[in-house]
């Protein structure tokens, strides 16, 4: 059973870390000020603003920051500054920590999907959501407001517009997912969360249409894609059309056509300004509306 980290209280510490790429220092400092205004005690980890090749620090330095945040009882949440590439370098060492003894919220998306997979492997909920470049917009931003509510212990349901490609229906299951390319590279490892019987959500950036199709074929041939409970297709951005498909969404629609579970397209999840926070590992109900009226919405409902 998935364990949820404790709700944050006023004054609780939040670590800002950089498990992968080099962040913009201005984004990090501005986000820390916003978290402070929300009543928490944020701190910037020692190597968060560092530089080591294309990474924020060596693997040892990045591990040290995560180790300290995950094992320090005063730290109640860990916000990743940005994605990039590199979180996979430290997964095995992090997995040897007693993560379940005192679960902490880990927050981020993109390459941070590897850390969400780590937490899911240890049956701990985490937050797939925006990082410092978005948090700096403040608490009036709707996505930030939802994120802060989650930290405080609420389970805000998610509603988003229907799409002509949607397949209506209702599904119940465990919500898992994230950046598809990152998760595909974890297949057949201890951190493989691309599993049947889940409500899967996917997004990606700068990947060719054929590569996303190839990943989906792997999931089809392995029995994952045919046996999902439901599928949420987030934003696939910054890619070039090819001769077979002008849009990745049309390819995905064709890939899942043989199956009968509900599919929601154009969800506000991914490398876009409107990136709604989702709770990985939560039990959810996905309701995909018939798309009859322009005012119809799809809903992701958390079980309390």
XYZ file of C-alpha atoms in Angstrom:
304
model
C 0.000 0.000 0.000
C 1.301 3.430 -0.949
C 2.431 5.582 1.957
C 1.777 9.317 1.824
C 4.235 11.765 3.377
C 2.835 13.766 6.264
C 1.178 17.112 5.480
C 3.474 20.079 5.842
C 2.933 22.461 8.727
C 4.009 26.088 9.025
C 7.750 26.294 9.565
C 8.533 22.883 8.054
C 11.753 22.683 6.076
C 11.810 22.202 2.305
C 15.049 21.271 0.557
C 15.691 22.545 -2.959
C 18.011 20.163 -4.784
C 19.399 19.664 -8.297
C 19.587 15.925 -9.050
C 20.338 16.474 -12.735
C 21.045 19.617 -14.791
C 22.390 23.041 -13.867
C 19.548 25.326 -12.748
C 19.055 29.041 -13.189
C 20.120 30.503 -9.807
C 17.554 33.282 -10.136
C 14.736 30.734 -10.475
C 15.968 28.821 -7.443
C 16.259 31.855 -5.197
C 12.916 33.281 -6.330
C 11.184 29.946 -5.722
C 12.716 29.773 -2.252
C 11.224 33.190 -1.469
C 7.780 32.005 -2.606
C 7.978 28.886 -0.421
C 9.000 31.105 2.489
C 5.982 33.360 1.869
C 3.789 30.267 2.028
C 4.980 29.752 5.600
C 7.668 27.095 5.159
C 11.424 27.133 5.751
C 13.115 26.474 2.398
C 16.846 26.031 2.009
C 19.053 25.651 -1.054
C 21.136 22.481 -0.826
C 24.947 22.873 -0.875
C 25.444 21.666 -4.459
C 22.129 22.862 -5.888
C 23.699 25.768 -7.773
C 26.922 24.014 -8.702
C 28.343 22.959 -12.047
C 30.095 19.757 -13.088
C 30.083 19.255 -16.849
C 26.407 19.411 -17.815
C 25.310 18.510 -14.276
C 24.802 20.576 -11.153
C 27.476 18.539 -9.429
C 29.278 15.242 -9.527
C 27.161 12.159 -8.920
C 28.601 12.048 -5.397
C 27.661 15.681 -4.736
C 24.148 15.267 -6.102
C 23.709 12.103 -4.052
C 24.955 13.875 -0.927
C 22.284 16.583 -1.230
C 19.507 14.013 -1.736
C 20.866 11.784 1.028
C 20.879 14.650 3.505
C 17.376 15.789 2.568
C 15.901 12.278 2.659
C 17.440 11.328 5.996
C 17.113 14.651 7.851
C 13.937 14.402 9.978
C 13.408 18.170 9.868
C 13.046 18.143 6.055
C 9.464 17.384 5.030
C 9.591 17.974 1.247
C 12.198 17.996 -1.504
C 11.700 20.291 -4.488
C 13.850 19.621 -7.540
C 15.169 22.773 -9.186
C 14.974 21.457 -12.766
C 15.246 18.327 -14.898
C 17.730 17.719 -17.688
C 19.551 14.404 -17.332
C 21.377 12.728 -14.490
C 18.983 11.512 -11.782
C 19.529 7.917 -12.954
C 23.162 8.135 -11.794
C 22.142 8.027 -8.131
C 19.045 5.805 -8.102
C 20.692 2.666 -6.730
C 22.389 4.479 -3.868
C 19.200 6.323 -2.969
C 17.328 3.024 -3.032
C 19.555 1.741 -0.235
C 18.336 4.485 2.101
C 15.507 3.755 4.576
C 13.036 5.768 2.466
C 9.946 4.179 3.997
C 10.931 4.993 7.564
C 10.097 8.680 7.132
C 8.556 9.375 3.700
C 9.200 12.822 2.203
C 7.479 14.480 -0.732
C 9.666 14.596 -3.838
C 8.505 17.179 -6.391
C 9.426 17.636 -10.041
C 8.933 16.324 -13.571
C 10.896 15.540 -16.755
C 14.118 13.738 -15.710
C 12.780 13.734 -12.140
C 10.449 10.964 -13.363
C 13.355 8.667 -12.421
C 13.016 9.763 -8.780
C 9.247 9.266 -8.930
C 9.933 5.734 -10.157
C 12.279 5.229 -7.198
C 9.609 6.354 -4.769
C 6.937 4.238 -6.448
C 9.223 1.200 -6.179
C 9.296 1.880 -2.433
C 5.503 2.439 -2.325
C 5.802 6.128 -1.436
C 3.663 8.818 -3.064
C 5.357 11.733 -4.820
C 4.307 14.838 -6.743
C 4.781 15.095 -10.494
C 4.706 18.858 -10.827
C 6.425 22.093 -11.680
C 9.851 23.100 -10.435
C 11.533 26.355 -9.532
C 10.971 28.217 -12.820
C 7.221 27.881 -12.259
C 7.071 28.021 -8.470
C 8.572 31.513 -8.665
C 5.239 32.700 -10.173
C 3.755 32.553 -6.688
C 0.732 31.201 -4.887
C -1.809 32.951 -7.113
C -0.845 30.692 -10.011
C -3.496 27.904 -10.159
C -0.974 25.085 -10.561
C 1.124 26.380 -7.683
C -1.970 26.771 -5.524
C -2.887 23.138 -6.179
C 0.671 22.036 -5.464
C 0.742 23.918 -2.153
C -2.612 22.365 -1.224
C -1.164 18.904 -1.808
C 1.796 19.694 0.440
C -0.653 20.779 3.137
C -2.480 17.443 2.972
C -5.317 18.075 0.531
C -6.141 15.878 -2.471
C -7.455 18.359 -5.062
C -9.221 16.697 -7.967
C -8.194 17.637 -11.498
C -10.551 18.724 -14.302
C -9.483 19.479 -17.847
C -11.112 19.965 -21.220
C -12.201 17.082 -23.396
C -10.491 16.416 -26.720
C -11.879 14.991 -29.991
C -9.470 12.043 -29.709
C -10.716 11.044 -26.249
C -12.178 7.606 -25.628
C -14.921 8.009 -22.994
C -15.227 5.785 -19.976
C -14.317 5.419 -16.322
C -11.372 3.635 -14.740
C -10.059 3.103 -11.239
C -6.481 2.327 -10.351
C -3.096 3.552 -9.164
C -1.863 6.684 -10.932
C 1.701 6.391 -12.237
C 3.665 7.906 -15.090
C 5.740 10.847 -16.202
C 8.266 11.461 -18.945
C 7.917 8.520 -21.318
C 11.518 8.391 -22.571
C 12.889 8.485 -19.004
C 10.504 5.761 -17.835
C 11.165 3.591 -20.890
C 14.872 3.551 -20.024
C 13.948 2.033 -16.644
C 12.060 -0.947 -18.105
C 13.259 -4.259 -16.602
C 15.013 -2.446 -13.735
C 13.797 -2.335 -10.118
C 12.324 1.074 -10.973
C 10.079 -0.020 -13.826
C 6.659 1.568 -13.268
C 5.308 0.987 -16.784
C 3.034 -1.782 -15.553
C -0.376 -3.225 -16.455
C -3.423 -2.415 -14.320
C -2.464 1.221 -13.701
C -3.862 4.565 -14.768
C -0.843 5.706 -16.746
C -0.037 9.301 -17.670
C 2.650 10.185 -20.214
C 4.351 13.292 -21.610
C 7.583 14.110 -23.418
C 9.597 16.808 -25.149
C 11.814 16.907 -28.251
C 11.340 13.228 -29.076
C 10.689 12.105 -32.684
C 7.293 10.619 -33.424
C 8.864 7.278 -34.356
C 10.690 7.023 -31.012
C 7.478 7.468 -29.025
C 5.831 4.910 -31.291
C 8.712 2.495 -30.716
C 8.306 2.804 -26.951
C 4.575 2.178 -27.242
C 5.223 -0.894 -29.369
C 7.527 -2.197 -26.659
C 4.716 -1.676 -24.151
C 2.264 -3.370 -26.501
C 4.471 -6.423 -27.071
C 5.231 -6.750 -23.355
C 1.528 -6.721 -22.463
C 1.526 -3.374 -20.673
C -0.310 -1.218 -23.201
C -3.224 -3.657 -23.761
C -3.810 -4.064 -20.027
C -3.831 -0.549 -18.626
C -6.793 0.624 -16.558
C -6.729 4.010 -18.300
C -4.389 6.349 -20.150
C -3.835 10.095 -19.760
C -1.936 11.634 -22.672
C -0.222 14.822 -21.590
C 1.697 17.293 -23.704
C 4.208 16.159 -26.328
C 6.104 19.260 -27.350
C 8.982 20.466 -29.539
C 8.993 17.586 -31.996
C 8.987 17.490 -35.798
C 6.174 15.791 -37.731
C 7.196 12.917 -39.997
C 5.752 11.373 -43.165
C 3.552 9.041 -41.154
C 2.071 11.405 -38.584
C 1.787 15.144 -38.335
C 0.877 14.820 -34.653
C 2.124 12.415 -32.007
C -1.379 12.357 -30.550
C -2.771 10.816 -33.744
C -0.143 8.080 -33.559
C -0.976 7.379 -29.914
C -4.677 7.284 -30.810
C -3.952 4.597 -33.411
C -1.739 2.626 -31.018
C -4.465 2.338 -28.365
C -7.352 1.849 -30.817
C -7.583 -1.928 -30.197
C -8.212 -1.481 -26.468
C -11.322 -0.460 -24.574
C -10.067 1.483 -21.547
C -10.717 5.238 -21.286
C -8.138 7.547 -22.853
C -7.900 11.286 -22.175
C -5.861 13.412 -24.568
C -4.434 16.918 -24.235
C -4.120 16.784 -20.458
C -2.259 19.772 -18.940
C 0.813 17.775 -17.946
C 4.319 18.191 -19.318
C 6.841 20.753 -20.531
C 4.272 23.535 -20.772
C 3.283 26.567 -18.718
C 0.112 24.882 -17.440
C 1.540 21.766 -15.775
C -0.955 20.526 -13.214
C 0.524 18.600 -10.248
C -0.354 14.900 -10.065
C 0.121 12.556 -7.115
C 2.084 9.507 -8.210
C 1.022 6.338 -6.409
C -2.432 7.636 -5.458
C -5.614 5.669 -6.016
C -7.732 7.548 -8.535
C -10.839 7.436 -10.657
C -10.423 8.680 -14.214
C -13.631 9.896 -15.823
C -13.393 10.670 -19.536
C -16.496 12.492 -20.761
C -18.231 11.802 -24.090
C -17.185 15.181 -25.569
C -20.738 16.045 -26.580
C -20.852 19.634 -25.356
C -18.116 22.252 -25.407
C -18.419 22.617 -21.640
C -17.682 18.951 -20.904
C -14.621 18.146 -18.801
C -12.557 15.114 -17.984
C -11.862 14.447 -14.323
C -9.154 12.788 -12.274
C -10.572 12.116 -8.833
C -8.364 11.094 -5.894
C -9.606 8.558 -3.383
C -9.335 10.017 0.082
